[in-house]
Amino acid sequence: MFRSTAAHDRFRVDPRTKIALTITVGCFCLARAGGALPAVDVVRLGLACLPVILLPLSRRWSATLVYVLLLAVSLAAAAWLLPALVAALSAEPAANGVMPQTAGAMPQTDGVMPHAFGSAIVWLAYATIAMTTQMLPVAMISYWMLVTTTASELVTALARMHMPQAVTIPLAVMFRFFPTAFAEQRRIGDAMRMRGVRLGGTRMFAMFEYRVVPLIGSSVRIADELAQAAMTRGLGGPAKRTSIARIGFHAIDAVLLTLCMACFVVWIGAATGWLSDRTL
């Protein structure tokens, strides 16, 4: 699932562009830069749709389908389930009780505020839907970056950005840790199934001992081995390293970087009122 296929993809994006794109999506979708400005809501919606384009281009069809389904369910819940829940639990109108909006998709409740118990349920549903709609785009962009970038490409890109080795080495180890840990988890799962340790089986309560404990031990060993491998390959040394990883900016990088800059220009223009004056 997390195996990188960057070396075999025809659709190649420079790791520095991927980092900029991930930061941009995180700022607007997760951190909600720009608040509830209408122009920024349009930007946020466009960034949320971006994984639907990038994942198929990287031949991640199953991830694209899962993302589309999750996003559709979240938006449908925000558009229909939440107002229906509010209407069902509402006791009386409040003076200014308007539910806030999140990610440009949360509906207002027409000045209705539910009673105490209903309010807790509504706000729990609201927080769940809001967190899902805000985190999904960032999670999928991060997943796309992880599966389409090798550790060598990341290290080379960070070196060209003149990042200090105190940042490069931990990132390189972390970048290789997650795919290796997931592969180890699959191997442990196969071994447990052969021994009849599964959910619903006769040895269900042995799941934690036989599955989680070995995974923790393997994770510690994997992290140590990856750190040693990074040091063996010259990371942390005083000499300048060379790399056979092929990275560089292409037309797609120019398009994506322009998109990132345009998002921040729209935010600044909407916040200062310049964009609304131009629109009028």
Short mmCIF file of C-alpha atoms in Angstrom, two decimals, residues 27-29 31-49 75 100-108 133-134 137 263 266-268 270-271 275:
data_model
loop_
_atom_site.label_atom_id
_atom_site.label_comp_id
_atom_site.label_asym_id
_atom_site.label_seq_id
_atom_site.Cartn_x
_atom_site.Cartn_y
_atom_site.Cartn_z
CA CYS A 27 -2.75 25.70 5.44
CA PHE A 28 -6.09 26.10 3.67
CA CYS A 29 -7.92 22.83 4.39
CA ALA A 31 -5.53 25.13 9.39
CA ARG A 32 -8.34 26.99 7.54
CA ALA A 33 -6.22 29.95 6.49
CA GLY A 34 -8.52 32.73 5.36
CA GLY A 35 -11.40 31.71 7.60
CA ALA A 36 -14.83 31.88 6.00
CA LEU A 37 -13.96 34.31 3.20
CA PRO A 38 -16.00 33.31 0.11
CA ALA A 39 -13.02 33.50 -2.25
CA VAL A 40 -10.93 31.32 0.09
CA ASP A 41 -13.79 28.80 0.30
CA VAL A 42 -13.50 28.39 -3.49
CA VAL A 43 -9.75 27.84 -3.13
CA ARG A 44 -10.38 25.31 -0.36
CA LEU A 45 -12.84 23.40 -2.52
CA GLY A 46 -10.38 23.31 -5.42
CA LEU A 47 -7.59 22.00 -3.19
CA ALA A 48 -9.93 19.32 -1.82
CA CYS A 49 -10.55 18.12 -5.39
CA LEU A 75 -20.17 16.42 2.26
CA PRO A 100 -20.59 28.04 12.28
CA GLN A 101 -19.34 26.84 8.92
CA THR A 102 -16.32 24.65 8.32
CA ALA A 103 -14.44 23.94 5.08
CA GLY A 104 -17.12 25.78 3.12
CA ALA A 105 -19.46 22.82 3.46
CA MET A 106 -21.09 23.10 6.90
CA PRO A 107 -24.72 24.23 6.67
CA GLN A 108 -26.27 26.90 8.87
CA THR A 133 -13.76 17.24 5.68
CA GLN A 134 -10.73 19.23 6.81
CA PRO A 137 -7.49 16.41 1.63
CA CYS A 263 -3.97 30.24 -3.51
CA VAL A 266 -6.33 34.93 -3.45
CA TRP A 267 -6.13 34.72 0.34
CA ILE A 268 -4.21 38.00 0.63
CA ALA A 270 -9.63 38.55 -0.15
CA ALA A 271 -8.30 39.50 3.30
CA LEU A 275 -10.04 41.01 -4.65
#
